[in-house]
CSV table of C-alpha atoms in Angstrom, one decimal:
chain,number,residue,atom,x,y,z
A,93,MET,CA,0.0,0.0,0.0
A,94,SER,CA,1.4,3.4,-1.0
A,95,TRP,CA,0.9,6.4,1.2
A,96,GLU,CA,2.2,8.8,-1.5
A,97,ARG,CA,0.0,11.9,-1.5
A,98,ASP,CA,-0.2,14.7,-4.1
A,99,ILE,CA,0.5,18.3,-3.4
A,100,GLY,CA,-3.2,19.1,-2.9
A,101,SER,CA,-3.7,16.4,-0.3
A,102,PRO,CA,-3.0,18.6,2.8
A,103,VAL,CA,-5.4,21.3,1.3
A,104,ARG,CA,-8.1,18.6,0.9
A,105,ASP,CA,-7.5,17.5,4.5
A,106,MET,CA,-7.8,21.1,5.7
A,107,ILE,CA,-11.0,21.6,3.7
A,108,GLU,CA,-12.5,18.4,5.2
A,109,SER,CA,-11.6,19.5,8.7
A,110,CYS,CA,-13.1,22.9,8.2
A,111,GLU,CA,-16.3,21.3,7.0
A,112,TYR,CA,-16.4,19.0,10.0
A,113,ILE,CA,-15.8,21.9,12.4
A,114,ILE,CA,-18.6,23.9,10.9
A,115,ALA,CA,-21.0,20.9,10.9
A,116,PHE,CA,-20.2,20.0,14.5
A,117,ALA,CA,-20.6,23.5,15.8
A,118,GLN,CA,-23.9,24.1,14.0
A,119,GLY,CA,-26.8,24.4,16.4
A,120,VAL,CA,-24.4,24.5,19.4
A,121,SER,CA,-24.3,27.7,21.5
A,122,ASP,CA,-21.2,29.7,22.1
A,123,ASP,CA,-21.3,28.6,25.8
A,124,GLU,CA,-21.6,24.9,24.9
A,125,LEU,CA,-18.9,24.8,22.3
A,126,PRO,CA,-15.9,25.0,24.6
A,127,ASP,CA,-17.5,23.1,27.4
A,128,PRO,CA,-15.2,20.2,28.2
A,129,ARG,CA,-18.2,18.1,29.3
A,130,ARG,CA,-19.7,18.2,25.8
A,131,PRO,CA,-18.5,15.8,23.1
A,132,VAL,CA,-18.6,18.5,20.5
A,133,ARG,CA,-15.6,20.2,22.1
A,134,GLY,CA,-13.4,17.1,21.5
A,135,ALA,CA,-14.6,16.7,17.9
A,136,VAL,CA,-13.9,20.4,17.2
A,137,MET,CA,-10.5,20.3,18.9
A,138,HIS,CA,-9.5,17.2,16.9
A,139,HIS,CA,-10.3,18.8,13.6
A,140,LEU,CA,-8.6,22.1,14.6
A,141,THR,CA,-5.5,20.0,15.3
A,142,VAL,CA,-5.8,18.2,11.9
A,143,LEU,CA,-6.3,21.6,10.3
A,144,GLY,CA,-3.1,22.9,11.8
A,145,GLU,CA,-1.1,19.8,11.1
A,146,ALA,CA,-2.1,19.7,7.5
A,147,SER,CA,-1.3,23.4,7.1
A,148,LYS,CA,2.3,22.6,7.9
A,149,GLN,CA,2.4,20.2,5.0
A,150,VAL,CA,1.4,22.8,2.3
A,151,SER,CA,4.3,23.6,0.0
A,152,GLU,CA,6.0,27.0,0.5
A,153,GLU,CA,5.1,27.9,-3.0
A,154,TRP,CA,1.4,27.7,-2.3
A,155,VAL,CA,1.7,29.3,1.2
A,156,LEU,CA,3.3,32.3,-0.5
A,157,ARG,CA,0.7,32.3,-3.3
A,158,TYR,CA,-2.1,32.4,-0.7
A,159,ALA,CA,-0.3,34.6,1.9
A,160,ASP,CA,-3.7,36.0,3.1
A,161,ILE,CA,-4.5,32.7,4.7
A,162,PRO,CA,-3.2,32.9,8.3
A,163,TRP,CA,-0.9,29.9,8.0
A,164,LYS,CA,1.1,30.6,11.2
A,165,ARG,CA,-2.0,31.2,13.2
A,166,ILE,CA,-3.6,27.9,12.0
A,167,ALA,CA,-0.4,26.0,12.9
A,168,GLY,CA,-0.1,27.9,16.2
A,169,MET,CA,-3.6,26.9,17.2
A,170,ARG,CA,-2.7,23.3,16.6
A,171,ASP,CA,0.4,23.7,18.7
A,172,LYS,CA,-1.6,25.3,21.5
A,173,ILE,CA,-4.2,22.6,21.5
A,174,VAL,CA,-1.6,19.8,21.5
A,175,HIS,CA,1.0,21.2,23.8
A,176,HIS,CA,-0.7,23.9,26.0
A,177,TYR,CA,-4.3,22.7,26.0
A,178,PHE,CA,-4.7,24.0,29.6
A,179,GLY,CA,-4.0,27.6,28.4
A,180,LEU,CA,-6.7,27.7,25.7
A,181,ASP,CA,-8.9,30.8,25.7
A,182,ASP,CA,-12.5,29.7,25.2
A,183,ASN,CA,-13.3,33.0,23.4
A,184,VAL,CA,-10.5,32.4,20.9
A,185,VAL,CA,-11.8,28.9,20.2
A,186,VAL,CA,-15.4,30.1,19.7
A,187,SER,CA,-14.2,33.0,17.5
A,188,THR,CA,-12.0,30.7,15.4
A,189,VAL,CA,-14.9,28.2,14.9
A,190,ARG,CA,-17.5,30.9,14.1
A,191,MET,CA,-15.5,33.4,12.0
A,192,SER,CA,-12.0,32.1,11.0
A,193,VAL,CA,-12.8,28.6,9.9
A,194,PRO,CA,-15.6,29.6,7.5
A,195,ALA,CA,-13.4,32.3,5.9
A,196,ILE,CA,-10.4,30.0,5.7
A,197,LEU,CA,-12.6,27.3,4.1
A,198,LEU,CA,-13.5,29.7,1.2
A,199,GLN,CA,-9.9,30.5,0.6
A,200,LEU,CA,-8.8,26.8,0.7
A,201,ARG,CA,-11.5,25.9,-1.8
A,202,ALA,CA,-10.2,28.6,-4.2
A,203,MET,CA,-6.7,27.3,-3.6
A,204,LEU,CA,-7.6,23.7,-4.4
A,205,ARG,CA,-9.5,24.8,-7.6
A,206,GLU,CA,-6.3,26.6,-8.7
A,207,MET,CA,-4.1,23.6,-7.9
A,208,ASP,CA,-6.5,21.3,-9.8
A,209,ALA,CA,-6.5,23.6,-12.8
A,210,LEU,CA,-2.7,23.7,-12.9
A,211,GLY,CA,-2.5,20.0,-12.4
A,212,ASP,CA,-0.4,20.2,-9.2
């Protein structure tokens, strides 16, 4: 079995995680979203982690092409979740889920369309 992935694979992973985050958070209040007693928190945190990890796999060429995507902040959120979970600010998590993730998703979809058009 080959695990070889093409240049668009991390972007597809990021898109999928954004879609999951949005779906999981739909219908959940801003107070419930970061509540550690609610399963939605774990699901959202997992996909924020995948989003950040995949962002680190995007080629430098494409990161520079899409410099308006907050690559360092996406990766930084992943690092915070994985290494400093006790220091997470619930307001930042809610803001990320409600505002940043949907905006990033639109940018990533445009990026993937361009990658596909160029055959990368």
